PDB file of C-alpha atoms and ligand atoms in Angstrom:
ATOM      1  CA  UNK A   1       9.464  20.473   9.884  1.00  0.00           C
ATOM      2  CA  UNK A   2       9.985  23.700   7.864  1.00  0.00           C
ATOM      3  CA  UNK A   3      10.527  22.290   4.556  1.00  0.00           C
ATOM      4  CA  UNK A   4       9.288  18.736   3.609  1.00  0.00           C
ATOM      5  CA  UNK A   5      10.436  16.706   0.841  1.00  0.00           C
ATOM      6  CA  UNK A   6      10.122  13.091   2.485  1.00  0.00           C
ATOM      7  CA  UNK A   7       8.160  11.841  -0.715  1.00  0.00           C
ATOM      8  CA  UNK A   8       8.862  12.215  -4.758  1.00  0.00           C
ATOM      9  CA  UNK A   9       6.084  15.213  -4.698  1.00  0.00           C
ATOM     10  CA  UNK A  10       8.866  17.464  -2.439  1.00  0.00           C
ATOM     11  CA  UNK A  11       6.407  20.101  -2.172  1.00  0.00           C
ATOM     12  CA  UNK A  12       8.648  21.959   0.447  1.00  0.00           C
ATOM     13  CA  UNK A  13       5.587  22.400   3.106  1.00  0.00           C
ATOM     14  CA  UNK A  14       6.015  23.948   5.466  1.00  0.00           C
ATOM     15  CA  UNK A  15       3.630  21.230   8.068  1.00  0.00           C
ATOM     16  CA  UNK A  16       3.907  23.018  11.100  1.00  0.00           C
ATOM     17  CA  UNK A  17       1.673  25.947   9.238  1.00  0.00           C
ATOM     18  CA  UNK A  18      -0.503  23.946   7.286  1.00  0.00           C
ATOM     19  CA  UNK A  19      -1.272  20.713   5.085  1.00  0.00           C
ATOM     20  CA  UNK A  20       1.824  19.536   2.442  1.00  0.00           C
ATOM     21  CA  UNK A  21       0.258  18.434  -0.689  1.00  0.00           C
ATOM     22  CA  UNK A  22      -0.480  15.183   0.785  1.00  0.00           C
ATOM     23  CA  UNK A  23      -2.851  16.660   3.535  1.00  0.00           C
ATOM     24  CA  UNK A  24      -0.375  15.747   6.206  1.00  0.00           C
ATOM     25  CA  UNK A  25       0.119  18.280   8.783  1.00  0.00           C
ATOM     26  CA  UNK A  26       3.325  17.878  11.022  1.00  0.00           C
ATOM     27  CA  UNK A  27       2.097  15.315  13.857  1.00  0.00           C
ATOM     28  CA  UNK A  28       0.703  12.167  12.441  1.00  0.00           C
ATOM     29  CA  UNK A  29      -3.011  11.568  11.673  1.00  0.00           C
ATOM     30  CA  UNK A  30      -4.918   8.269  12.169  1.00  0.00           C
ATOM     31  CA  UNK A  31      -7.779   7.828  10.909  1.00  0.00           C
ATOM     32  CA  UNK A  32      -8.362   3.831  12.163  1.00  0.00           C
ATOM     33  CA  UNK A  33      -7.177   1.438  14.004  1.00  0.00           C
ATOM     34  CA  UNK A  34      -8.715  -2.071  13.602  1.00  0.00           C
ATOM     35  CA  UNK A  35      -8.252  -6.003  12.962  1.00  0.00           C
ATOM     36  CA  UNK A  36      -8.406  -5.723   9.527  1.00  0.00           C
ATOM     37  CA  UNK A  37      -9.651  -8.975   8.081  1.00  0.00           C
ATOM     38  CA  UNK A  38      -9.473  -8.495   4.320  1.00  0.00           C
ATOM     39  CA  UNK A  39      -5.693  -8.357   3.449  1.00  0.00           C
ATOM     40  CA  UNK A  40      -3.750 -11.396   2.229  1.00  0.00           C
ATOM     41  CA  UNK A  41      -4.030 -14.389   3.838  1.00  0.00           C
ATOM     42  CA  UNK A  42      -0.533 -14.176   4.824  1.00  0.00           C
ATOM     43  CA  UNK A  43      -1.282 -10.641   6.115  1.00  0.00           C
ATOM     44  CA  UNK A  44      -4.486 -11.635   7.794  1.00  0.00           C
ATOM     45  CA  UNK A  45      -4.273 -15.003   9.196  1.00  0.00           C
ATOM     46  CA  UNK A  46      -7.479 -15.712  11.072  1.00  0.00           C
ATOM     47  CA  UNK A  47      -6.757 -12.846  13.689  1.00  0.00           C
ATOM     48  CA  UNK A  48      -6.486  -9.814  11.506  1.00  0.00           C
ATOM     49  CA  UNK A  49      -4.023  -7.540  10.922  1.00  0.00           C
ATOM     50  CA  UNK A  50      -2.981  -4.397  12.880  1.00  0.00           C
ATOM     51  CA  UNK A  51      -3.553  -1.799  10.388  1.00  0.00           C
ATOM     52  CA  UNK A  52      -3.299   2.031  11.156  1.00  0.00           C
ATOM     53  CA  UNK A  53      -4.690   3.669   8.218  1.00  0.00           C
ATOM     54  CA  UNK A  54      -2.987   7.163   8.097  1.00  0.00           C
ATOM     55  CA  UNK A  55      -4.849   9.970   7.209  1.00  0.00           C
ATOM     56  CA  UNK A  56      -3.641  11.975   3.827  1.00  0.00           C
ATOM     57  CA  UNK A  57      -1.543  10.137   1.044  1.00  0.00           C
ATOM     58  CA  UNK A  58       0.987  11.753  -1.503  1.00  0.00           C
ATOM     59  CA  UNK A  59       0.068   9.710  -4.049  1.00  0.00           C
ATOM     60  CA  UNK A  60      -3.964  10.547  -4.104  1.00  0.00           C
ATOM     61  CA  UNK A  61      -5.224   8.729  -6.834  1.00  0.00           C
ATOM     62  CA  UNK A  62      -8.594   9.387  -8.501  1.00  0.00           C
ATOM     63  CA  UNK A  63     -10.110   5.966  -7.598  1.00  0.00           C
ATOM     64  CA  UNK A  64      -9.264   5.435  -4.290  1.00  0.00           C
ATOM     65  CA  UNK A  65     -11.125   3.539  -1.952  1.00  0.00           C
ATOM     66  CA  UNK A  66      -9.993   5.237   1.035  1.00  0.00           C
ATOM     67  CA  UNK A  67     -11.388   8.587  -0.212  1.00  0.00           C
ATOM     68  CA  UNK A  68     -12.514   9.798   3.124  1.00  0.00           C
ATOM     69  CA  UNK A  69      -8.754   9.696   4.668  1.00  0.00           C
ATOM     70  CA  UNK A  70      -6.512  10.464   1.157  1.00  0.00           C
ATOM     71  CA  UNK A  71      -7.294  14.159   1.684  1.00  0.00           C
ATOM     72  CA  UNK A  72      -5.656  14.221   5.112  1.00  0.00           C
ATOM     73  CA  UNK A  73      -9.223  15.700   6.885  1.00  0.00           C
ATOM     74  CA  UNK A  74      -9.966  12.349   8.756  1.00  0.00           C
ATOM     75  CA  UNK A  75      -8.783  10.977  12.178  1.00  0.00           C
ATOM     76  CA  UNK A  76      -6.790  11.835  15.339  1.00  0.00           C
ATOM     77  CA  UNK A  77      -3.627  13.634  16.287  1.00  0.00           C
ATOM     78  CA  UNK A  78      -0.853  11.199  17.477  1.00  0.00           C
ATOM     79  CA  UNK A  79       3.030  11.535  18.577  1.00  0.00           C
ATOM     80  CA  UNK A  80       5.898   8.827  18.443  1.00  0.00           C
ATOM     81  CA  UNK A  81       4.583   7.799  22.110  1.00  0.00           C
ATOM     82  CA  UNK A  82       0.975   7.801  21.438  1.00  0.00           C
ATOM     83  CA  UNK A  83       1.528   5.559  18.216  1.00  0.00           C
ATOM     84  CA  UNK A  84       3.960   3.238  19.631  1.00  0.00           C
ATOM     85  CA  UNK A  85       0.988   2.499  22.469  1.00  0.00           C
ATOM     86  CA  UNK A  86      -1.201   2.293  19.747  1.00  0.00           C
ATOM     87  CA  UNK A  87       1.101  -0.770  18.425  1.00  0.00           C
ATOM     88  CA  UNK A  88       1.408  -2.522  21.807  1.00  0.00           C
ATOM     89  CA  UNK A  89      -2.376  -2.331  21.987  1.00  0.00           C
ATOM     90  CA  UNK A  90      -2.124  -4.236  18.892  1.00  0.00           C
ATOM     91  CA  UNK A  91      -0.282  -6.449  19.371  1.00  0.00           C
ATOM     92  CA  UNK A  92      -2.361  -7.363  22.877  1.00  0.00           C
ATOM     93  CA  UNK A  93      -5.881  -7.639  20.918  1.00  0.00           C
ATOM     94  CA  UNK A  94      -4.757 -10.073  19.080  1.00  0.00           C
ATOM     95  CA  UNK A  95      -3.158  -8.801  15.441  1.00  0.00           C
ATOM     96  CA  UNK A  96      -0.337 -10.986  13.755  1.00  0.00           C
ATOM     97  CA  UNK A  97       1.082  -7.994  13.199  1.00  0.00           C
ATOM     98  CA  UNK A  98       1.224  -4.089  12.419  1.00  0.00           C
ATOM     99  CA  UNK A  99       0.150  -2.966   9.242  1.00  0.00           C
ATOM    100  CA  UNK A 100       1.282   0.667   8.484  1.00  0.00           C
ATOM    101  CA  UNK A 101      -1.225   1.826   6.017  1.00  0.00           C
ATOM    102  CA  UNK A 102       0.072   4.724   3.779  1.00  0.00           C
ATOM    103  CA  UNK A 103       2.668   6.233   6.379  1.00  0.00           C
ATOM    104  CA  UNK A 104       4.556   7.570   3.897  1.00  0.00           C
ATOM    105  CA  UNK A 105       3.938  11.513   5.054  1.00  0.00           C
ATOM    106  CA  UNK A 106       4.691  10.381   8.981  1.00  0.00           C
ATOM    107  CA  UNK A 107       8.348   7.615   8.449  1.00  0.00           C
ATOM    108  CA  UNK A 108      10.397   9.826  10.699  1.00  0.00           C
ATOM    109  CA  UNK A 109       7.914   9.951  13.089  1.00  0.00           C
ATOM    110  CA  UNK A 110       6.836   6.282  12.651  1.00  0.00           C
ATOM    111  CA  UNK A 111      10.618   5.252  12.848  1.00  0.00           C
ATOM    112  CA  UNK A 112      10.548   6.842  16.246  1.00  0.00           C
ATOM    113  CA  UNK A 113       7.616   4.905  17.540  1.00  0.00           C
ATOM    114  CA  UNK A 114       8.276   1.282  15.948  1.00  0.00           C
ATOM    115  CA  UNK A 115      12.246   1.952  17.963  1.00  0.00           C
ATOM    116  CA  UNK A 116       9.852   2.962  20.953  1.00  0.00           C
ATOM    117  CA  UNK A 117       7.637   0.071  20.592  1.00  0.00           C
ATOM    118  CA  UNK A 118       9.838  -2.461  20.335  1.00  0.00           C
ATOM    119  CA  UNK A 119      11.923  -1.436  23.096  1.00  0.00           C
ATOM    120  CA  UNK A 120       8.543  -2.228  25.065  1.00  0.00           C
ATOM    121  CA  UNK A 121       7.800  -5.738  24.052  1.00  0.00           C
ATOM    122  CA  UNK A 122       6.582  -5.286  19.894  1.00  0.00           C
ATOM    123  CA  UNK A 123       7.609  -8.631  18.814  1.00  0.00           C
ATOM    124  CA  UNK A 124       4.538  -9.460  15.956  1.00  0.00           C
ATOM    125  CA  UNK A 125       6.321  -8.176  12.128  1.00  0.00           C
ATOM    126  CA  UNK A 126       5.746  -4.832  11.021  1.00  0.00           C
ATOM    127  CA  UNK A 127       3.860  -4.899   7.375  1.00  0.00           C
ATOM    128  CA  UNK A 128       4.535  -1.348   5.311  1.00  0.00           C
ATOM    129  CA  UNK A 129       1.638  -1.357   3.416  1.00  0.00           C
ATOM    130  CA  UNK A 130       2.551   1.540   0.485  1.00  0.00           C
ATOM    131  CA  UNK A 131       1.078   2.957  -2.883  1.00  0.00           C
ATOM    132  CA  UNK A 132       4.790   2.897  -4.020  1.00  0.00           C
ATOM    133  CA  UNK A 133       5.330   6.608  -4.656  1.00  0.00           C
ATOM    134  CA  UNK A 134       8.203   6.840  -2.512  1.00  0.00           C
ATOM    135  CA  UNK A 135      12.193   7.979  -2.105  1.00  0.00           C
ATOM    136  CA  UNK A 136      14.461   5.771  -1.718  1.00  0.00           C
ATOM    137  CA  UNK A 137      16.185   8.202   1.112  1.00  0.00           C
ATOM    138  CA  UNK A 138      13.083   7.816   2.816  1.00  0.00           C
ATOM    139  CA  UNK A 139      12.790   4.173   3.178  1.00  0.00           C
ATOM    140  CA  UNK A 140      16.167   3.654   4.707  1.00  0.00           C
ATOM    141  CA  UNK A 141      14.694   5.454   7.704  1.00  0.00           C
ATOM    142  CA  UNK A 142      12.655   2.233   8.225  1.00  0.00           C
ATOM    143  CA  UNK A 143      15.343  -0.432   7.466  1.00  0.00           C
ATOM    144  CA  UNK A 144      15.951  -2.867  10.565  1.00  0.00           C
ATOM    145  CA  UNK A 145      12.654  -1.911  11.889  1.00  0.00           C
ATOM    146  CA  UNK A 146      10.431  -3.306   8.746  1.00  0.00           C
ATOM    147  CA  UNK A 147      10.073  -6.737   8.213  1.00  0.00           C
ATOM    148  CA  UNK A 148       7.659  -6.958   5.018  1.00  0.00           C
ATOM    149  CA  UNK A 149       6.972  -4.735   2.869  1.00  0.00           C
ATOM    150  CA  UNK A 150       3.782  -4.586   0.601  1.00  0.00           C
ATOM    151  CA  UNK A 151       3.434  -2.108  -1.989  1.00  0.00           C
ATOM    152  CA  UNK A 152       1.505  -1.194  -5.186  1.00  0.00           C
ATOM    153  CA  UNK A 153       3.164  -1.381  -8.399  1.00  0.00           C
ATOM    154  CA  UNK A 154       0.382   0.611 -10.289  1.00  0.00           C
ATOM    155  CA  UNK A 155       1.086   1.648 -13.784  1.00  0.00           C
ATOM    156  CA  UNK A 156       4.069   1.624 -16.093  1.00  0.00           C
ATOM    157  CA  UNK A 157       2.702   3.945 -18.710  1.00  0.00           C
ATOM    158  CA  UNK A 158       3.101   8.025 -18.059  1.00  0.00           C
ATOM    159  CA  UNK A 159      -0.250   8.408 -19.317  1.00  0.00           C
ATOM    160  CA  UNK A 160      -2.267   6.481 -16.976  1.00  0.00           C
ATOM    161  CA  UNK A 161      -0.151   7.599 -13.889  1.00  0.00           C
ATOM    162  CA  UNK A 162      -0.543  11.250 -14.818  1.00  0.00           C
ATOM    163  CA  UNK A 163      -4.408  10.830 -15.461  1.00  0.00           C
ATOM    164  CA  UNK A 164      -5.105   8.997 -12.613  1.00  0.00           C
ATOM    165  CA  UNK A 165      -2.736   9.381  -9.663  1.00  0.00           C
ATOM    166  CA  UNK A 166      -1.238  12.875 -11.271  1.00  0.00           C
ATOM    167  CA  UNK A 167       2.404  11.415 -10.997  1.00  0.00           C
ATOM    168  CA  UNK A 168       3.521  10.291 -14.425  1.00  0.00           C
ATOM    169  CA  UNK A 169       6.763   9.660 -13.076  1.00  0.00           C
ATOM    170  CA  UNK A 170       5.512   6.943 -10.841  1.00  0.00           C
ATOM    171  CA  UNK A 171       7.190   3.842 -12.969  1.00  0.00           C
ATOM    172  CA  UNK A 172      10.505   5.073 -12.245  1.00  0.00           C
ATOM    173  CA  UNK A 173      10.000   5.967  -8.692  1.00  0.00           C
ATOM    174  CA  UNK A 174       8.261   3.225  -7.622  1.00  0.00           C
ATOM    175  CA  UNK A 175      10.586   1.010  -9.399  1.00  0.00           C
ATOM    176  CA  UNK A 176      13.616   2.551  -7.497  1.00  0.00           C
ATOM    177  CA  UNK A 177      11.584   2.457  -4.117  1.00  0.00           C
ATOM    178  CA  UNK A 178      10.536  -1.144  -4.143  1.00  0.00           C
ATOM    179  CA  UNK A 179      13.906  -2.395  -5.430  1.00  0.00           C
ATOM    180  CA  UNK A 180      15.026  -0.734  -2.332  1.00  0.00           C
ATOM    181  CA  UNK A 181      12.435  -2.593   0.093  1.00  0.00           C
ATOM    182  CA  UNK A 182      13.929  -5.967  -1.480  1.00  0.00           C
ATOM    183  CA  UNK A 183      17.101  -4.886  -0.667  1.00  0.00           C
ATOM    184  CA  UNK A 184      15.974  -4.505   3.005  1.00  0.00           C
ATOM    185  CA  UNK A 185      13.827  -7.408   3.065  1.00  0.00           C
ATOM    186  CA  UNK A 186      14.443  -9.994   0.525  1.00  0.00           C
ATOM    187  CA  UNK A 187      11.576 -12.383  -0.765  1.00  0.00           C
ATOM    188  CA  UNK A 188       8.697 -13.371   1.316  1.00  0.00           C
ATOM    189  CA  UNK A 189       9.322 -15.811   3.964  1.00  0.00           C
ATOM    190  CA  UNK A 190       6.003 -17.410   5.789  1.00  0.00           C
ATOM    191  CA  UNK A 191       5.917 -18.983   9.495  1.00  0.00           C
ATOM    192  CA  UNK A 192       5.237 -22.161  10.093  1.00  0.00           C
ATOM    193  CA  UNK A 193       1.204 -20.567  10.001  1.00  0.00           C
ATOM    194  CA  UNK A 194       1.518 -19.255   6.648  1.00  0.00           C
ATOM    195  CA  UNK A 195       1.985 -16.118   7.815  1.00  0.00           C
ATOM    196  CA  UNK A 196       4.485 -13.339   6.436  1.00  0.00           C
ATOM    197  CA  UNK A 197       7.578 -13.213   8.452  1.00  0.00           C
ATOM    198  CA  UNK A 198      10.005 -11.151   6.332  1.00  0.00           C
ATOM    199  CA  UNK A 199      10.403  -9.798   3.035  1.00  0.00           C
ATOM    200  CA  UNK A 200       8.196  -8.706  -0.106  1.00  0.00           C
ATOM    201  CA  UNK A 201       4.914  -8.913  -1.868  1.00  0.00           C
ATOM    202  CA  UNK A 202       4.508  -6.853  -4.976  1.00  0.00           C
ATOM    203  CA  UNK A 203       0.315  -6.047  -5.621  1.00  0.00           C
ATOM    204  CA  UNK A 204      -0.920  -4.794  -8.485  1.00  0.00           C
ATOM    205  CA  UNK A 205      -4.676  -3.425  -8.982  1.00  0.00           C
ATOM    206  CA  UNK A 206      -5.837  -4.852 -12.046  1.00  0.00           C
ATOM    207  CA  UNK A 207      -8.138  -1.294 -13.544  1.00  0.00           C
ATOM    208  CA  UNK A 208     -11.316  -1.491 -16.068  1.00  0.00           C
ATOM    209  CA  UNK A 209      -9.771  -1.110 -19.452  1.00  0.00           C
ATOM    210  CA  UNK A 210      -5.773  -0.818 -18.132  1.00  0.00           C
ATOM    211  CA  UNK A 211      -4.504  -4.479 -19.187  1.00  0.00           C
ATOM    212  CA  UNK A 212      -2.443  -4.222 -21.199  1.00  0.00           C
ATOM    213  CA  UNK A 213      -0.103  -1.887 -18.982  1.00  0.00           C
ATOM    214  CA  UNK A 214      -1.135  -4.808 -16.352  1.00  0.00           C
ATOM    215  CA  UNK A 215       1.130  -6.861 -18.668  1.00  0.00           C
ATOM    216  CA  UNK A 216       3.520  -4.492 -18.757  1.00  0.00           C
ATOM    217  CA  UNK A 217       3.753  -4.207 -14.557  1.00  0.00           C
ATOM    218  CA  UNK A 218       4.257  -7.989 -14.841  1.00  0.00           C
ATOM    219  CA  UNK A 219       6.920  -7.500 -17.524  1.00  0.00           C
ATOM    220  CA  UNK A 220       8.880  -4.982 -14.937  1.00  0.00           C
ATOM    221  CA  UNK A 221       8.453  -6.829 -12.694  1.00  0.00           C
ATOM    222  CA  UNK A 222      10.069  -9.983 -14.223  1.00  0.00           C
ATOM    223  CA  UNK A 223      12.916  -7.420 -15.379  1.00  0.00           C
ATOM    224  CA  UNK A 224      13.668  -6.751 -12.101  1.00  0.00           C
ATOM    225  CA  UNK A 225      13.326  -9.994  -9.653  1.00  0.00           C
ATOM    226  CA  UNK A 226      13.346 -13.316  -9.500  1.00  0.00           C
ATOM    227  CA  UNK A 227      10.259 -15.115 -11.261  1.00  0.00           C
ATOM    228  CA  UNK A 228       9.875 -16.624  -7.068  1.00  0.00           C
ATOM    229  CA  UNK A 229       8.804 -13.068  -6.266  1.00  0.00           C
ATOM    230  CA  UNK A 230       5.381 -13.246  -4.663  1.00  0.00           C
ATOM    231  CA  UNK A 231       2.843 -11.054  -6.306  1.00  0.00           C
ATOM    232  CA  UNK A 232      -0.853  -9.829  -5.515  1.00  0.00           C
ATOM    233  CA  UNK A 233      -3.087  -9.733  -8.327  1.00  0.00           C
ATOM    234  CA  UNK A 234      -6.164  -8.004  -7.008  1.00  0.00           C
ATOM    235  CA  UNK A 235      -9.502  -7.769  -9.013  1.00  0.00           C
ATOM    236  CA  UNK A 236     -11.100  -5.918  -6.532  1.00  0.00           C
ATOM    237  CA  UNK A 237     -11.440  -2.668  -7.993  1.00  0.00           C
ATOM    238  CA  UNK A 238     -14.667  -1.149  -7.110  1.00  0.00           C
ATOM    239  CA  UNK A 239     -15.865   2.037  -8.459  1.00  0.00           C
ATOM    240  CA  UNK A 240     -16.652   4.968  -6.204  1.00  0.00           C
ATOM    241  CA  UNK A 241     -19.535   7.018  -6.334  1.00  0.00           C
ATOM    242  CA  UNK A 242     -17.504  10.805  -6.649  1.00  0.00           C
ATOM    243  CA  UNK A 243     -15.350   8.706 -10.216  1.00  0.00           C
ATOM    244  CA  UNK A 244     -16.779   9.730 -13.446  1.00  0.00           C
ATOM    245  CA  UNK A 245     -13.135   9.190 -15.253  1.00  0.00           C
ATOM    246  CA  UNK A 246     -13.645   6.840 -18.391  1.00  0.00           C
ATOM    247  CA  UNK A 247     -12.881   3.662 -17.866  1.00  0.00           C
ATOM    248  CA  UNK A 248     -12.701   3.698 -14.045  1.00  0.00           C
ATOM    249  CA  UNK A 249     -16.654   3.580 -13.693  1.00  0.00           C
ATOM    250  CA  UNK A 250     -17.301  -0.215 -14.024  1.00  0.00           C
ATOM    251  CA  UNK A 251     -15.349  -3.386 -12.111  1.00  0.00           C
ATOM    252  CA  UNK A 252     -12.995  -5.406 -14.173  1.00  0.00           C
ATOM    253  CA  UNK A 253     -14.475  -8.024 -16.044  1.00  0.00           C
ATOM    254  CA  UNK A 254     -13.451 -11.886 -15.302  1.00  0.00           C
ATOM    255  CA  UNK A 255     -11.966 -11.811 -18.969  1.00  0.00           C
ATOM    256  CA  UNK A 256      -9.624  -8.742 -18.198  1.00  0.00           C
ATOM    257  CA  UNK A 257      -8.925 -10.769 -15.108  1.00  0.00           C
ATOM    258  CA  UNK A 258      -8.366 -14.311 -16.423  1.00  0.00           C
ATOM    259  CA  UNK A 259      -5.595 -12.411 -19.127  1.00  0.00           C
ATOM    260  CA  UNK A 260      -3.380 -11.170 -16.740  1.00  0.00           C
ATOM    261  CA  UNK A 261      -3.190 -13.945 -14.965  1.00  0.00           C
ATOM    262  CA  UNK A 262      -2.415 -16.187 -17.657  1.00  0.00           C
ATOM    263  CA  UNK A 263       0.252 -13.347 -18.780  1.00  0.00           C
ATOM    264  CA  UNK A 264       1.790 -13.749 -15.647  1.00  0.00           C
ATOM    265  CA  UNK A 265       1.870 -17.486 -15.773  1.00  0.00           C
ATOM    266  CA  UNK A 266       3.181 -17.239 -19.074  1.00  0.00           C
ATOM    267  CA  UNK A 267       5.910 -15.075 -17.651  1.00  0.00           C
ATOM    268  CA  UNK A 268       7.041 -18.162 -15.654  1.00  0.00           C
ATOM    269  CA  UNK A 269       5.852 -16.070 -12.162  1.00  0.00           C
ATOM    270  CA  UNK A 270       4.711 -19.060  -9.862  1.00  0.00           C
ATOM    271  CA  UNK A 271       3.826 -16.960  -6.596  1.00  0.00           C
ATOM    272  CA  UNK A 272       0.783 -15.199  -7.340  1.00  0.00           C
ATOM    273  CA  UNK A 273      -1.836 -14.182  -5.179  1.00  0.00           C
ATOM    274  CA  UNK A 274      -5.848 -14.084  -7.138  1.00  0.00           C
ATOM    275  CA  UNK A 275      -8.796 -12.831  -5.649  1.00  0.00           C
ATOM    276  CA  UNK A 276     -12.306 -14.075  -6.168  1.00  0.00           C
ATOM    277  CA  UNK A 277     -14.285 -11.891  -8.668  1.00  0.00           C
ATOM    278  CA  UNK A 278     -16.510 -11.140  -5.679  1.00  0.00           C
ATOM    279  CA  UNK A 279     -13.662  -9.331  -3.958  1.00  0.00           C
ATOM    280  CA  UNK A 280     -14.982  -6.400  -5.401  1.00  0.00           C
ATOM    281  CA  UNK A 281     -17.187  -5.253  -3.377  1.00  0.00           C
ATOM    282  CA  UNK A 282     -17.501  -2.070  -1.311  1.00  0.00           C
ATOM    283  CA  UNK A 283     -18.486  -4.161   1.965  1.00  0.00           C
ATOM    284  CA  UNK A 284     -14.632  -5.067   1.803  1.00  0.00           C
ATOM    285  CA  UNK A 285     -13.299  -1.459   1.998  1.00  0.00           C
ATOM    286  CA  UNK A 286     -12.521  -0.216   5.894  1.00  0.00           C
ATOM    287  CA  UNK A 287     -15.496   2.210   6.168  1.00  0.00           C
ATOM    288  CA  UNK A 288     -13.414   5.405   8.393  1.00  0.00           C
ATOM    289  CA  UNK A 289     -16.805   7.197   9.932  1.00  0.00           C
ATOM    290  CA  UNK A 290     -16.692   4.992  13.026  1.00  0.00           C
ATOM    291  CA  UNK A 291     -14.930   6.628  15.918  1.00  0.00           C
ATOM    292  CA  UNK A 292     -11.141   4.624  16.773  1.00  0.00           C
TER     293      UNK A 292
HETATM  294  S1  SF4 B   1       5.196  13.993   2.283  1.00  0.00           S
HETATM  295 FE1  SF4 B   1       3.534  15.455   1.864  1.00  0.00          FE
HETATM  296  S2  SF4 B   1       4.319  17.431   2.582  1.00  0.00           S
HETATM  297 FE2  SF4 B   1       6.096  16.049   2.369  1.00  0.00          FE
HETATM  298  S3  SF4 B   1       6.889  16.367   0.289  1.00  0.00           S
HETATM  299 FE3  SF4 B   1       5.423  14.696   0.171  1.00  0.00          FE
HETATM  300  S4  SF4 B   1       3.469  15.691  -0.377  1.00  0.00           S
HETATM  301 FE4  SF4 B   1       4.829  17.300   0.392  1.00  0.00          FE
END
């Protein structure tokens, strides 16, 4: 890879000599592997999900939760064979189905392995589980071999995207990028289990202090697709320990919470997806010190 500009950062890296800006080196990095229990209920079912947590991110946003991995540092070297075992093995403990956990650095490699894997028996869905900072170009490398895609929509204004994720363009892209999943995908479509078979879910993170651009996500979002498009409303924000940034120190409050849902309502959206105010709680974040 001499020059990469898979995501909207096109830093030009130069992988094979070092880290892009996303911390992504050429092969791909995984940081865990695991049953991962605290998704959707759609996503998780009652036998987890397969999620591969990828190590580095190009979005990299002040508050993650996955701090340990965003930087890239985290996790072991795989190639397109390697990670397509890694999705059979999967699929045989159990998951209901593979949940590709920021992959946006690795798609052409990823593509590769999901063609590999299937050829050897994947048959659960494959879940693209994104920050939605992505190109367009790049996610038609994965249609035919995603089946539901599940990204962020995190801000709309410029001024919280650039403070907090340093991508005040991120409306526009991520608007164009998940517009582009739905045309892959279509709206969500559960088994006869209530699990996700096919097509969409929109989350948004409701942040401390951030909603009323919250209401403004939900008014995109109504711009954009039908008021049947299922959306995540997730009060789980938890503040790390490194985040000092004013407002992001405290959780939401059940007030800030109870708002946007009722926005949304009032929107005439009727597939939403609220979390207990408990949900935020660090016990529910993927700790990535245990060995895979
Ligand atoms: S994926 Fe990483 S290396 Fe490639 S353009 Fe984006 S930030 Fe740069």
């Amino acid at each position: 890879m001499a020059s990469c500009y898979l995501c909207p950062r096109a830093c030009g890296a130069d992988r094979s000599a070092g880290p892009g800006l996303c911390g992504a080196q050429e092969r791909p990095r995984v940081a865990k592997l695991m049953l991962h229990h605290w998704e959707e209920p759609f996503i998780s079912g009652t036998r987890g999900s397969g999620a591969v947590f990828f190590s580095g991110c190009n979005l990299g946003c002040v508050y993650c939760q996955n701090h340990e991995i965003r930087d890239g540092g985290a996790g072991e070297w795989y190639d397109a064979d390697a990670l397509s075992g890694a999705f059979l093995a999967l699929q045989q403990s159990g998951a209901h189905n593979i949940n590709l956990v920021t992959a946006a650095p690795y798609v052409p490699t990823v593509a590769e392995s999901l063609n590999k894997a299937k050829a050897a028996g994947l048959s659960i869905p494959v879940v693209y589980n994104s920050s939605g900072y992505e190109l367009v170009e790049t996610l038609r490398q994965l249609d035919g071999l995603v089946d539901v895609y599940l990204p962020d929509w995190k801000y709309v204004s410029p001024l919280l995207a650039k403070k907090f994720s340093n991508a005040p363009d991120y409306a526009e892209v991520a608007s164009s990028a998940i517009a582009e999943m739905f045309r892959q995908v279509g709206e969500l479509q559960l088994d006869e289990d209530g699990l996700a078979a096919r097509g969409l879910a929109i989350r948004h993170l409701i942040l401390p202090g951030c909603a009323d651009d919250s209401r403004r996500v939900l008014d995109e979002i109504v711009t954009r697709f039908p008021l049947s498009i299922q959306v995540s409303l997730m009060s789980q924000y938890t503040p790390q320990p490194n985040v000092t940034e004013f407002p992001l120190h405290r959780k939401i409050t059940a007030r800030e919470y109870d708002r946007v849902i009722s926005y949304a309502l009032s929107l005439g959206l009727y597939n939403i997806l609220i979390q207990q105010m408990d949900a935020a709680q660090a016990k529910f974040t993927p700790q990535f010190t245990d060995k895979i």
